[in-house]
């Protein structure tokens, strides 16, 4: 009797594993899918971002003149991060496909 029970349990486990692996990943519900659509499209305001870069760079120069080199390095890092984001936005715009049928 115990042999039948273990055989049945192993068979059920194997069958469950086969069924679990057969379900495609796209069918699995994702909790964040709804939250992404709620936020709306991601936009880049490049002119505002360039103003921020200039502001961070000027602040870094002032801090350097005052002798606060670590704070100046942090400001430069912020400016570089925003500049990288600008580049990503521009690359996305350049690589985006045109309108369908156009």
PDB file of N, CA and C in Angstrom:
ATOM      1  N   UNK A   1       0.809  -1.184   0.000  1.00  0.00           N
ATOM      2  CA  UNK A   1       0.000   0.000   0.000  1.00  0.00           C
ATOM      3  C   UNK A   1       0.870   1.272   0.000  1.00  0.00           C
ATOM      4  N   UNK A   2       1.928   1.271   0.792  1.00  0.00           N
ATOM      5  CA  UNK A   2       2.794   2.442   0.837  1.00  0.00           C
ATOM      6  C   UNK A   2       3.527   2.628  -0.485  1.00  0.00           C
ATOM      7  N   UNK A   3       3.828   1.514  -1.149  1.00  0.00           N
ATOM      8  CA  UNK A   3       4.500   1.610  -2.438  1.00  0.00           C
ATOM      9  C   UNK A   3       3.582   2.263  -3.457  1.00  0.00           C
ATOM     10  N   UNK A   4       2.309   1.941  -3.445  1.00  0.00           N
ATOM     11  CA  UNK A   4       1.362   2.552  -4.369  1.00  0.00           C
ATOM     12  C   UNK A   4       1.235   4.054  -4.086  1.00  0.00           C
ATOM     13  N   UNK A   5       1.198   4.394  -2.794  1.00  0.00           N
ATOM     14  CA  UNK A   5       1.049   5.797  -2.432  1.00  0.00           C
ATOM     15  C   UNK A   5       2.259   6.628  -2.890  1.00  0.00           C
ATOM     16  N   UNK A   6       3.464   6.116  -2.662  1.00  0.00           N
ATOM     17  CA  UNK A   6       4.648   6.866  -3.092  1.00  0.00           C
ATOM     18  C   UNK A   6       4.728   6.935  -4.615  1.00  0.00           C
ATOM     19  N   UNK A   7       4.351   5.869  -5.292  1.00  0.00           N
ATOM     20  CA  UNK A   7       4.351   5.883  -6.750  1.00  0.00           C
ATOM     21  C   UNK A   7       3.345   6.900  -7.260  1.00  0.00           C
ATOM     22  N   UNK A   8       2.194   6.950  -6.636  1.00  0.00           N
ATOM     23  CA  UNK A   8       1.169   7.917  -7.030  1.00  0.00           C
ATOM     24  C   UNK A   8       1.643   9.355  -6.754  1.00  0.00           C
ATOM     25  N   UNK A   9       2.292   9.563  -5.621  1.00  0.00           N
ATOM     26  CA  UNK A   9       2.780  10.893  -5.279  1.00  0.00           C
ATOM     27  C   UNK A   9       3.872  11.352  -6.249  1.00  0.00           C
ATOM     28  N   UNK A  10       4.789  10.454  -6.587  1.00  0.00           N
ATOM     29  CA  UNK A  10       5.853  10.793  -7.536  1.00  0.00           C
ATOM     30  C   UNK A  10       5.271  11.071  -8.913  1.00  0.00           C
ATOM     31  N   UNK A  11       4.305  10.293  -9.334  1.00  0.00           N
ATOM     32  CA  UNK A  11       3.670  10.510 -10.639  1.00  0.00           C
ATOM     33  C   UNK A  11       2.961  11.857 -10.680  1.00  0.00           C
ATOM     34  N   UNK A  12       2.287  12.210  -9.609  1.00  0.00           N
ATOM     35  CA  UNK A  12       1.598  13.496  -9.563  1.00  0.00           C
ATOM     36  C   UNK A  12       2.594  14.643  -9.593  1.00  0.00           C
ATOM     37  N   UNK A  13       3.697  14.489  -8.892  1.00  0.00           N
ATOM     38  CA  UNK A  13       4.710  15.540  -8.883  1.00  0.00           C
ATOM     39  C   UNK A  13       5.322  15.729 -10.263  1.00  0.00           C
ATOM     40  N   UNK A  14       5.588  14.646 -10.939  1.00  0.00           N
ATOM     41  CA  UNK A  14       6.159  14.728 -12.290  1.00  0.00           C
ATOM     42  C   UNK A  14       5.160  15.363 -13.249  1.00  0.00           C
ATOM     43  N   UNK A  15       3.907  14.958 -13.163  1.00  0.00           N
ATOM     44  CA  UNK A  15       2.884  15.520 -14.043  1.00  0.00           C
ATOM     45  C   UNK A  15       2.709  17.010 -13.766  1.00  0.00           C
ATOM     46  N   UNK A  16       2.746  17.400 -12.516  1.00  0.00           N
ATOM     47  CA  UNK A  16       2.638  18.819 -12.178  1.00  0.00           C
ATOM     48  C   UNK A  16       3.818  19.604 -12.708  1.00  0.00           C
ATOM     49  N   UNK A  17       5.002  19.037 -12.663  1.00  0.00           N
ATOM     50  CA  UNK A  17       6.185  19.709 -13.193  1.00  0.00           C
ATOM     51  C   UNK A  17       6.107  19.887 -14.683  1.00  0.00           C
ATOM     52  N   UNK A  18       5.584  18.888 -15.380  1.00  0.00           N
ATOM     53  CA  UNK A  18       5.443  18.978 -16.828  1.00  0.00           C
ATOM     54  C   UNK A  18       4.425  20.050 -17.179  1.00  0.00           C
ATOM     55  N   UNK A  19       3.325  20.098 -16.461  1.00  0.00           N
ATOM     56  CA  UNK A  19       2.313  21.113 -16.745  1.00  0.00           C
ATOM     57  C   UNK A  19       2.831  22.509 -16.422  1.00  0.00           C
ATOM     58  N   UNK A  20       3.573  22.647 -15.338  1.00  0.00           N
ATOM     59  CA  UNK A  20       4.097  23.951 -14.949  1.00  0.00           C
ATOM     60  C   UNK A  20       5.104  24.464 -15.978  1.00  0.00           C
ATOM     61  N   UNK A  21       5.923  23.573 -16.511  1.00  0.00           N
ATOM     62  CA  UNK A  21       6.920  23.998 -17.491  1.00  0.00           C
ATOM     63  C   UNK A  21       6.300  24.242 -18.859  1.00  0.00           C
ATOM     64  N   UNK A  22       5.103  23.723 -19.108  1.00  0.00           N
ATOM     65  CA  UNK A  22       4.458  23.894 -20.406  1.00  0.00           C
ATOM     66  C   UNK A  22       3.762  25.247 -20.525  1.00  0.00           C
ATOM     67  N   UNK A  23       3.487  25.917 -19.412  1.00  0.00           N
ATOM     68  CA  UNK A  23       2.811  27.209 -19.452  1.00  0.00           C
ATOM     69  C   UNK A  23       3.822  28.274 -19.882  1.00  0.00           C
ATOM     70  N   UNK A  24       3.520  29.058 -20.926  1.00  0.00           N
ATOM     71  CA  UNK A  24       4.469  30.084 -21.364  1.00  0.00           C
ATOM     72  C   UNK A  24       4.587  31.204 -20.342  1.00  0.00           C
ATOM     73  N   UNK A  25       5.718  31.848 -20.362  1.00  0.00           N
ATOM     74  CA  UNK A  25       5.980  32.919 -19.396  1.00  0.00           C
ATOM     75  C   UNK A  25       5.062  34.113 -19.623  1.00  0.00           C
ATOM     76  N   UNK A  26       4.590  34.314 -20.859  1.00  0.00           N
ATOM     77  CA  UNK A  26       3.726  35.445 -21.135  1.00  0.00           C
ATOM     78  C   UNK A  26       2.367  35.289 -20.471  1.00  0.00           C
ATOM     79  N   UNK A  27       1.974  34.055 -20.165  1.00  0.00           N
ATOM     80  CA  UNK A  27       0.673  33.819 -19.562  1.00  0.00           C
ATOM     81  C   UNK A  27       0.676  34.116 -18.074  1.00  0.00           C
ATOM     82  N   UNK A  28       1.836  34.196 -17.471  1.00  0.00           N
ATOM     83  CA  UNK A  28       1.921  34.465 -16.033  1.00  0.00           C
ATOM     84  C   UNK A  28       1.551  35.917 -15.766  1.00  0.00           C
ATOM     85  N   UNK A  29       0.695  36.157 -14.788  1.00  0.00           N
ATOM     86  CA  UNK A  29       0.325  37.542 -14.484  1.00  0.00           C
ATOM     87  C   UNK A  29       1.478  38.283 -13.822  1.00  0.00           C
ATOM     88  N   UNK A  30       1.642  39.514 -14.198  1.00  0.00           N
ATOM     89  CA  UNK A  30       2.704  40.345 -13.637  1.00  0.00           C
ATOM     90  C   UNK A  30       2.039  41.494 -12.906  1.00  0.00           C
ATOM     91  N   UNK A  31       2.436  41.717 -11.673  1.00  0.00           N
ATOM     92  CA  UNK A  31       1.793  42.741 -10.860  1.00  0.00           C
ATOM     93  C   UNK A  31       2.090  44.145 -11.357  1.00  0.00           C
ATOM     94  N   UNK A  32       3.246  44.360 -11.963  1.00  0.00           N
ATOM     95  CA  UNK A  32       3.641  45.710 -12.349  1.00  0.00           C
ATOM     96  C   UNK A  32       3.091  46.142 -13.697  1.00  0.00           C
ATOM     97  N   UNK A  33       2.461  45.253 -14.449  1.00  0.00           N
ATOM     98  CA  UNK A  33       1.970  45.647 -15.762  1.00  0.00           C
ATOM     99  C   UNK A  33       0.931  46.749 -15.662  1.00  0.00           C
ATOM    100  N   UNK A  34       0.034  46.654 -14.692  1.00  0.00           N
ATOM    101  CA  UNK A  34      -0.986  47.677 -14.534  1.00  0.00           C
ATOM    102  C   UNK A  34      -0.403  49.003 -14.104  1.00  0.00           C
ATOM    103  N   UNK A  35       0.609  48.955 -13.269  1.00  0.00           N
ATOM    104  CA  UNK A  35       1.168  50.205 -12.769  1.00  0.00           C
ATOM    105  C   UNK A  35       1.940  50.943 -13.854  1.00  0.00           C
ATOM    106  N   UNK A  36       2.501  50.233 -14.817  1.00  0.00           N
ATOM    107  CA  UNK A  36       3.236  50.896 -15.885  1.00  0.00           C
ATOM    108  C   UNK A  36       2.275  51.673 -16.770  1.00  0.00           C
ATOM    109  N   UNK A  37       1.123  51.103 -17.083  1.00  0.00           N
ATOM    110  CA  UNK A  37       0.174  51.788 -17.947  1.00  0.00           C
ATOM    111  C   UNK A  37      -0.488  52.958 -17.227  1.00  0.00           C
ATOM    112  N   UNK A  38      -0.539  52.916 -15.901  1.00  0.00           N
ATOM    113  CA  UNK A  38      -1.134  54.008 -15.150  1.00  0.00           C
ATOM    114  C   UNK A  38      -0.250  55.242 -15.219  1.00  0.00           C
ATOM    115  N   UNK A  39       1.046  55.056 -15.218  1.00  0.00           N
ATOM    116  CA  UNK A  39       1.980  56.182 -15.230  1.00  0.00           C
ATOM    117  C   UNK A  39       1.941  56.952 -16.537  1.00  0.00           C
ATOM    118  N   UNK A  40       1.636  56.299 -17.604  1.00  0.00           N
ATOM    119  CA  UNK A  40       1.609  56.966 -18.892  1.00  0.00           C
ATOM    120  C   UNK A  40       2.945  56.852 -19.593  1.00  0.00           C
ATOM    121  N   UNK A  41       3.068  57.473 -20.744  1.00  0.00           N
ATOM    122  CA  UNK A  41       4.311  57.377 -21.513  1.00  0.00           C
ATOM    123  C   UNK A  41       5.442  58.150 -20.837  1.00  0.00           C
ATOM    124  N   UNK A  42       6.638  57.661 -21.058  1.00  0.00           N
ATOM    125  CA  UNK A  42       7.816  58.326 -20.519  1.00  0.00           C
ATOM    126  C   UNK A  42       8.273  59.360 -21.547  1.00  0.00           C
ATOM    127  N   UNK A  43       8.406  60.598 -21.107  1.00  0.00           N
ATOM    128  CA  UNK A  43       8.835  61.652 -22.018  1.00  0.00           C
ATOM    129  C   UNK A  43      10.130  62.273 -21.513  1.00  0.00           C
ATOM    130  N   UNK A  44      10.877  62.813 -22.443  1.00  0.00           N
ATOM    131  CA  UNK A  44      12.140  63.467 -22.105  1.00  0.00           C
ATOM    132  C   UNK A  44      12.036  64.924 -22.497  1.00  0.00           C
ATOM    133  N   UNK A  45      12.188  65.797 -21.528  1.00  0.00           N
ATOM    134  CA  UNK A  45      12.231  67.225 -21.792  1.00  0.00           C
ATOM    135  C   UNK A  45      13.712  67.608 -21.875  1.00  0.00           C
ATOM    136  N   UNK A  46      14.250  67.504 -23.068  1.00  0.00           N
ATOM    137  CA  UNK A  46      15.687  67.644 -23.260  1.00  0.00           C
ATOM    138  C   UNK A  46      16.170  69.052 -22.918  1.00  0.00           C
ATOM    139  N   UNK A  47      15.390  70.074 -23.244  1.00  0.00           N
ATOM    140  CA  UNK A  47      15.839  71.436 -22.932  1.00  0.00           C
ATOM    141  C   UNK A  47      15.917  71.646 -21.421  1.00  0.00           C
ATOM    142  N   UNK A  48      14.955  71.121 -20.681  1.00  0.00           N
ATOM    143  CA  UNK A  48      14.996  71.233 -19.224  1.00  0.00           C
ATOM    144  C   UNK A  48      16.169  70.439 -18.654  1.00  0.00           C
ATOM    145  N   UNK A  49      16.418  69.274 -19.232  1.00  0.00           N
ATOM    146  CA  UNK A  49      17.527  68.445 -18.761  1.00  0.00           C
ATOM    147  C   UNK A  49      18.870  69.134 -19.028  1.00  0.00           C
ATOM    148  N   UNK A  50      18.980  69.820 -20.153  1.00  0.00           N
ATOM    149  CA  UNK A  50      20.219  70.548 -20.448  1.00  0.00           C
ATOM    150  C   UNK A  50      20.431  71.697 -19.477  1.00  0.00           C
ATOM    151  N   UNK A  51      19.329  72.346 -19.066  1.00  0.00           N
ATOM    152  CA  UNK A  51      19.438  73.399 -18.056  1.00  0.00           C
ATOM    153  C   UNK A  51      19.925  72.822 -16.726  1.00  0.00           C
ATOM    154  N   UNK A  52      19.434  71.637 -16.394  1.00  0.00           N
ATOM    155  CA  UNK A  52      19.875  70.984 -15.160  1.00  0.00           C
ATOM    156  C   UNK A  52      21.356  70.641 -15.216  1.00  0.00           C
ATOM    157  N   UNK A  53      21.822  70.161 -16.377  1.00  0.00           N
ATOM    158  CA  UNK A  53      23.241  69.842 -16.545  1.00  0.00           C
ATOM    159  C   UNK A  53      24.082  71.102 -16.337  1.00  0.00           C
ATOM    160  N   UNK A  54      23.663  72.201 -16.957  1.00  0.00           N
ATOM    161  CA  UNK A  54      24.405  73.451 -16.812  1.00  0.00           C
ATOM    162  C   UNK A  54      24.411  73.925 -15.360  1.00  0.00           C
ATOM    163  N   UNK A  55      23.291  73.762 -14.687  1.00  0.00           N
ATOM    164  CA  UNK A  55      23.197  74.171 -13.288  1.00  0.00           C
ATOM    165  C   UNK A  55      24.144  73.352 -12.407  1.00  0.00           C
ATOM    166  N   UNK A  56      24.157  72.047 -12.629  1.00  0.00           N
ATOM    167  CA  UNK A  56      25.046  71.177 -11.846  1.00  0.00           C
ATOM    168  C   UNK A  56      26.522  71.486 -12.124  1.00  0.00           C
ATOM    169  N   UNK A  57      26.836  71.774 -13.378  1.00  0.00           N
ATOM    170  CA  UNK A  57      28.223  72.085 -13.718  1.00  0.00           C
ATOM    171  C   UNK A  57      28.670  73.407 -13.105  1.00  0.00           C
ATOM    172  N   UNK A  58      27.783  74.398 -13.122  1.00  0.00           N
ATOM    173  CA  UNK A  58      28.168  75.683 -12.525  1.00  0.00           C
ATOM    174  C   UNK A  58      28.294  75.552 -11.011  1.00  0.00           C
ATOM    175  N   UNK A  59      27.416  74.767 -10.413  1.00  0.00           N
ATOM    176  CA  UNK A  59      27.507  74.545  -8.969  1.00  0.00           C
ATOM    177  C   UNK A  59      28.803  73.808  -8.631  1.00  0.00           C
ATOM    178  N   UNK A  60      29.188  72.852  -9.471  1.00  0.00           N
ATOM    179  CA  UNK A  60      30.439  72.121  -9.253  1.00  0.00           C
ATOM    180  C   UNK A  60      31.639  73.064  -9.343  1.00  0.00           C
ATOM    181  N   UNK A  61      31.601  73.992 -10.283  1.00  0.00           N
ATOM    182  CA  UNK A  61      32.710  74.951 -10.422  1.00  0.00           C
ATOM    183  C   UNK A  61      32.808  75.846  -9.191  1.00  0.00           C
ATOM    184  N   UNK A  62      31.654  76.288  -8.689  1.00  0.00           N
ATOM    185  CA  UNK A  62      31.660  77.128  -7.487  1.00  0.00           C
ATOM    186  C   UNK A  62      32.199  76.357  -6.283  1.00  0.00           C
ATOM    187  N   UNK A  63      31.761  75.107  -6.145  1.00  0.00           N
ATOM    188  CA  UNK A  63      32.227  74.293  -5.022  1.00  0.00           C
ATOM    189  C   UNK A  63      33.725  74.020  -5.116  1.00  0.00           C
ATOM    190  N   UNK A  64      34.210  73.815  -6.341  1.00  0.00           N
ATOM    191  CA  UNK A  64      35.651  73.607  -6.538  1.00  0.00           C
ATOM    192  C   UNK A  64      36.443  74.836  -6.104  1.00  0.00           C
ATOM    193  N   UNK A  65      35.935  76.011  -6.473  1.00  0.00           N
ATOM    194  CA  UNK A  65      36.619  77.257  -6.089  1.00  0.00           C
ATOM    195  C   UNK A  65      36.642  77.458  -4.584  1.00  0.00           C
ATOM    196  N   UNK A  66      35.599  76.968  -3.914  1.00  0.00           N
ATOM    197  CA  UNK A  66      35.543  77.107  -2.462  1.00  0.00           C
ATOM    198  C   UNK A  66      36.341  76.023  -1.736  1.00  0.00           C
ATOM    199  N   UNK A  67      36.813  75.018  -2.487  1.00  0.00           N
ATOM    200  CA  UNK A  67      37.616  73.956  -1.889  1.00  0.00           C
ATOM    201  C   UNK A  67      36.837  72.711  -1.506  1.00  0.00           C
ATOM    202  N   UNK A  68      35.558  72.644  -1.851  1.00  0.00           N
ATOM    203  CA  UNK A  68      34.730  71.464  -1.557  1.00  0.00           C
ATOM    204  C   UNK A  68      34.781  70.510  -2.760  1.00  0.00           C
ATOM    205  N   UNK A  69      35.895  69.804  -2.874  1.00  0.00           N
ATOM    206  CA  UNK A  69      36.134  68.988  -4.066  1.00  0.00           C
ATOM    207  C   UNK A  69      35.237  67.751  -4.132  1.00  0.00           C
ATOM    208  N   UNK A  70      34.954  67.136  -2.987  1.00  0.00           N
ATOM    209  CA  UNK A  70      34.086  65.953  -3.007  1.00  0.00           C
ATOM    210  C   UNK A  70      32.665  66.323  -3.408  1.00  0.00           C
ATOM    211  N   UNK A  71      32.174  67.437  -2.898  1.00  0.00           N
ATOM    212  CA  UNK A  71      30.834  67.892  -3.280  1.00  0.00           C
ATOM    213  C   UNK A  71      30.797  68.281  -4.755  1.00  0.00           C
ATOM    214  N   UNK A  72      31.873  68.871  -5.231  1.00  0.00           N
ATOM    215  CA  UNK A  72      31.948  69.233  -6.645  1.00  0.00           C
ATOM    216  C   UNK A  72      31.933  67.984  -7.520  1.00  0.00           C
ATOM    217  N   UNK A  73      32.623  66.940  -7.082  1.00  0.00           N
ATOM    218  CA  UNK A  73      32.625  65.685  -7.843  1.00  0.00           C
ATOM    219  C   UNK A  73      31.226  65.070  -7.896  1.00  0.00           C
ATOM    220  N   UNK A  74      30.485  65.199  -6.799  1.00  0.00           N
ATOM    221  CA  UNK A  74      29.114  64.687  -6.782  1.00  0.00           C
ATOM    222  C   UNK A  74      28.230  65.454  -7.760  1.00  0.00           C
ATOM    223  N   UNK A  75      28.413  66.760  -7.812  1.00  0.00           N
ATOM    224  CA  UNK A  75      27.635  67.574  -8.748  1.00  0.00           C
ATOM    225  C   UNK A  75      27.979  67.225 -10.195  1.00  0.00           C
ATOM    226  N   UNK A  76      29.261  66.997 -10.453  1.00  0.00           N
ATOM    227  CA  UNK A  76      29.657  66.588 -11.806  1.00  0.00           C
ATOM    228  C   UNK A  76      29.071  65.226 -12.160  1.00  0.00           C
ATOM    229  N   UNK A  77      29.009  64.325 -11.177  1.00  0.00           N
ATOM    230  CA  UNK A  77      28.417  63.007 -11.420  1.00  0.00           C
ATOM    231  C   UNK A  77      26.929  63.138 -11.750  1.00  0.00           C
ATOM    232  N   UNK A  78      26.236  64.040 -11.063  1.00  0.00           N
ATOM    233  CA  UNK A  78      24.825  64.281 -11.377  1.00  0.00           C
ATOM    234  C   UNK A  78      24.671  64.822 -12.793  1.00  0.00           C
ATOM    235  N   UNK A  79      25.565  65.727 -13.168  1.00  0.00           N
ATOM    236  CA  UNK A  79      25.519  66.292 -14.522  1.00  0.00           C
ATOM    237  C   UNK A  79      25.769  65.209 -15.567  1.00  0.00           C
ATOM    238  N   UNK A  80      26.741  64.336 -15.302  1.00  0.00           N
ATOM    239  CA  UNK A  80      27.017  63.231 -16.247  1.00  0.00           C
ATOM    240  C   UNK A  80      25.824  62.292 -16.352  1.00  0.00           C
ATOM    241  N   UNK A  81      25.162  62.010 -15.238  1.00  0.00           N
ATOM    242  CA  UNK A  81      24.007  61.115 -15.259  1.00  0.00           C
ATOM    243  C   UNK A  81      22.872  61.704 -16.103  1.00  0.00           C
ATOM    244  N   UNK A  82      22.637  62.991 -15.939  1.00  0.00           N
ATOM    245  CA  UNK A  82      21.589  63.638 -16.735  1.00  0.00           C
ATOM    246  C   UNK A  82      21.993  63.677 -18.204  1.00  0.00           C
ATOM    247  N   UNK A  83      23.267  63.917 -18.472  1.00  0.00           N
ATOM    248  CA  UNK A  83      23.756  63.928 -19.854  1.00  0.00           C
ATOM    249  C   UNK A  83      23.588  62.550 -20.494  1.00  0.00           C
ATOM    250  N   UNK A  84      23.852  61.492 -19.728  1.00  0.00           N
ATOM    251  CA  UNK A  84      23.635  60.134 -20.243  1.00  0.00           C
ATOM    252  C   UNK A  84      22.164  59.889 -20.535  1.00  0.00           C
ATOM    253  N   UNK A  85      21.290  60.399 -19.687  1.00  0.00           N
ATOM    254  CA  UNK A  85      19.854  60.252 -19.921  1.00  0.00           C
ATOM    255  C   UNK A  85      19.443  60.984 -21.186  1.00  0.00           C
ATOM    256  N   UNK A  86      20.003  62.164 -21.414  1.00  0.00           N
ATOM    257  CA  UNK A  86      19.724  62.903 -22.642  1.00  0.00           C
ATOM    258  C   UNK A  86      20.149  62.082 -23.853  1.00  0.00           C
ATOM    259  N   UNK A  87      21.333  61.492 -23.771  1.00  0.00           N
ATOM    260  CA  UNK A  87      21.825  60.677 -24.881  1.00  0.00           C
ATOM    261  C   UNK A  87      20.922  59.474 -25.131  1.00  0.00           C
ATOM    262  N   UNK A  88      20.441  58.851 -24.053  1.00  0.00           N
ATOM    263  CA  UNK A  88      19.524  57.725 -24.207  1.00  0.00           C
ATOM    264  C   UNK A  88      18.231  58.161 -24.886  1.00  0.00           C
ATOM    265  N   UNK A  89      17.711  59.305 -24.494  1.00  0.00           N
ATOM    266  CA  UNK A  89      16.486  59.815 -25.111  1.00  0.00           C
ATOM    267  C   UNK A  89      16.694  60.091 -26.604  1.00  0.00           C
ATOM    268  N   UNK A  90      17.820  60.701 -26.928  1.00  0.00           N
ATOM    269  CA  UNK A  90      18.100  60.991 -28.329  1.00  0.00           C
ATOM    270  C   UNK A  90      18.296  59.712 -29.131  1.00  0.00           C
ATOM    271  N   UNK A  91      18.983  58.725 -28.554  1.00  0.00           N
ATOM    272  CA  UNK A  91      19.171  57.452 -29.245  1.00  0.00           C
ATOM    273  C   UNK A  91      17.838  56.752 -29.467  1.00  0.00           C
ATOM    274  N   UNK A  92      16.964  56.822 -28.479  1.00  0.00           N
ATOM    275  CA  UNK A  92      15.643  56.202 -28.615  1.00  0.00           C
ATOM    276  C   UNK A  92      14.853  56.881 -29.715  1.00  0.00           C
ATOM    277  N   UNK A  93      14.911  58.201 -29.771  1.00  0.00           N
ATOM    278  CA  UNK A  93      14.196  58.918 -30.826  1.00  0.00           C
ATOM    279  C   UNK A  93      14.746  58.581 -32.196  1.00  0.00           C
ATOM    280  N   UNK A  94      16.054  58.440 -32.303  1.00  0.00           N
ATOM    281  CA  UNK A  94      16.663  58.142 -33.601  1.00  0.00           C
ATOM    282  C   UNK A  94      16.411  56.704 -34.038  1.00  0.00           C
ATOM    283  N   UNK A  95      16.311  55.779 -33.079  1.00  0.00           N
ATOM    284  CA  UNK A  95      16.129  54.375 -33.415  1.00  0.00           C
ATOM    285  C   UNK A  95      14.673  53.961 -33.500  1.00  0.00           C
ATOM    286  N   UNK A  96      13.755  54.829 -33.134  1.00  0.00           N
ATOM    287  CA  UNK A  96      12.334  54.489 -33.148  1.00  0.00           C
ATOM    288  C   UNK A  96      11.867  54.318 -34.583  1.00  0.00           C
ATOM    289  N   UNK A  97      11.047  53.292 -34.819  1.00  0.00           N
ATOM    290  CA  UNK A  97      10.530  53.101 -36.172  1.00  0.00           C
ATOM    291  C   UNK A  97       9.527  54.195 -36.530  1.00  0.00           C
ATOM    292  N   UNK A  98       9.413  54.449 -37.810  1.00  0.00           N
ATOM    293  CA  UNK A  98       8.482  55.476 -38.282  1.00  0.00           C
ATOM    294  C   UNK A  98       7.051  54.989 -38.179  1.00  0.00           C
ATOM    295  N   UNK A  99       6.123  55.802 -38.630  1.00  0.00           N
ATOM    296  CA  UNK A  99       4.721  55.397 -38.573  1.00  0.00           C
ATOM    297  C   UNK A  99       4.449  54.216 -39.512  1.00  0.00           C
ATOM    298  N   UNK A 100       3.478  53.434 -39.155  1.00  0.00           N
ATOM    299  CA  UNK A 100       3.149  52.246 -39.951  1.00  0.00           C
ATOM    300  C   UNK A 100       2.560  52.694 -41.292  1.00  0.00           C
ATOM    301  N   UNK A 101       3.091  52.129 -42.332  1.00  0.00           N
ATOM    302  CA  UNK A 101       2.606  52.456 -43.666  1.00  0.00           C
ATOM    303  C   UNK A 101       3.120  53.784 -44.197  1.00  0.00           C
ATOM    304  N   UNK A 102       4.028  54.405 -43.481  1.00  0.00           N
ATOM    305  CA  UNK A 102       4.481  55.724 -43.918  1.00  0.00           C
ATOM    306  C   UNK A 102       5.870  55.696 -44.249  1.00  0.00           C
TER     307      UNK A 102
END
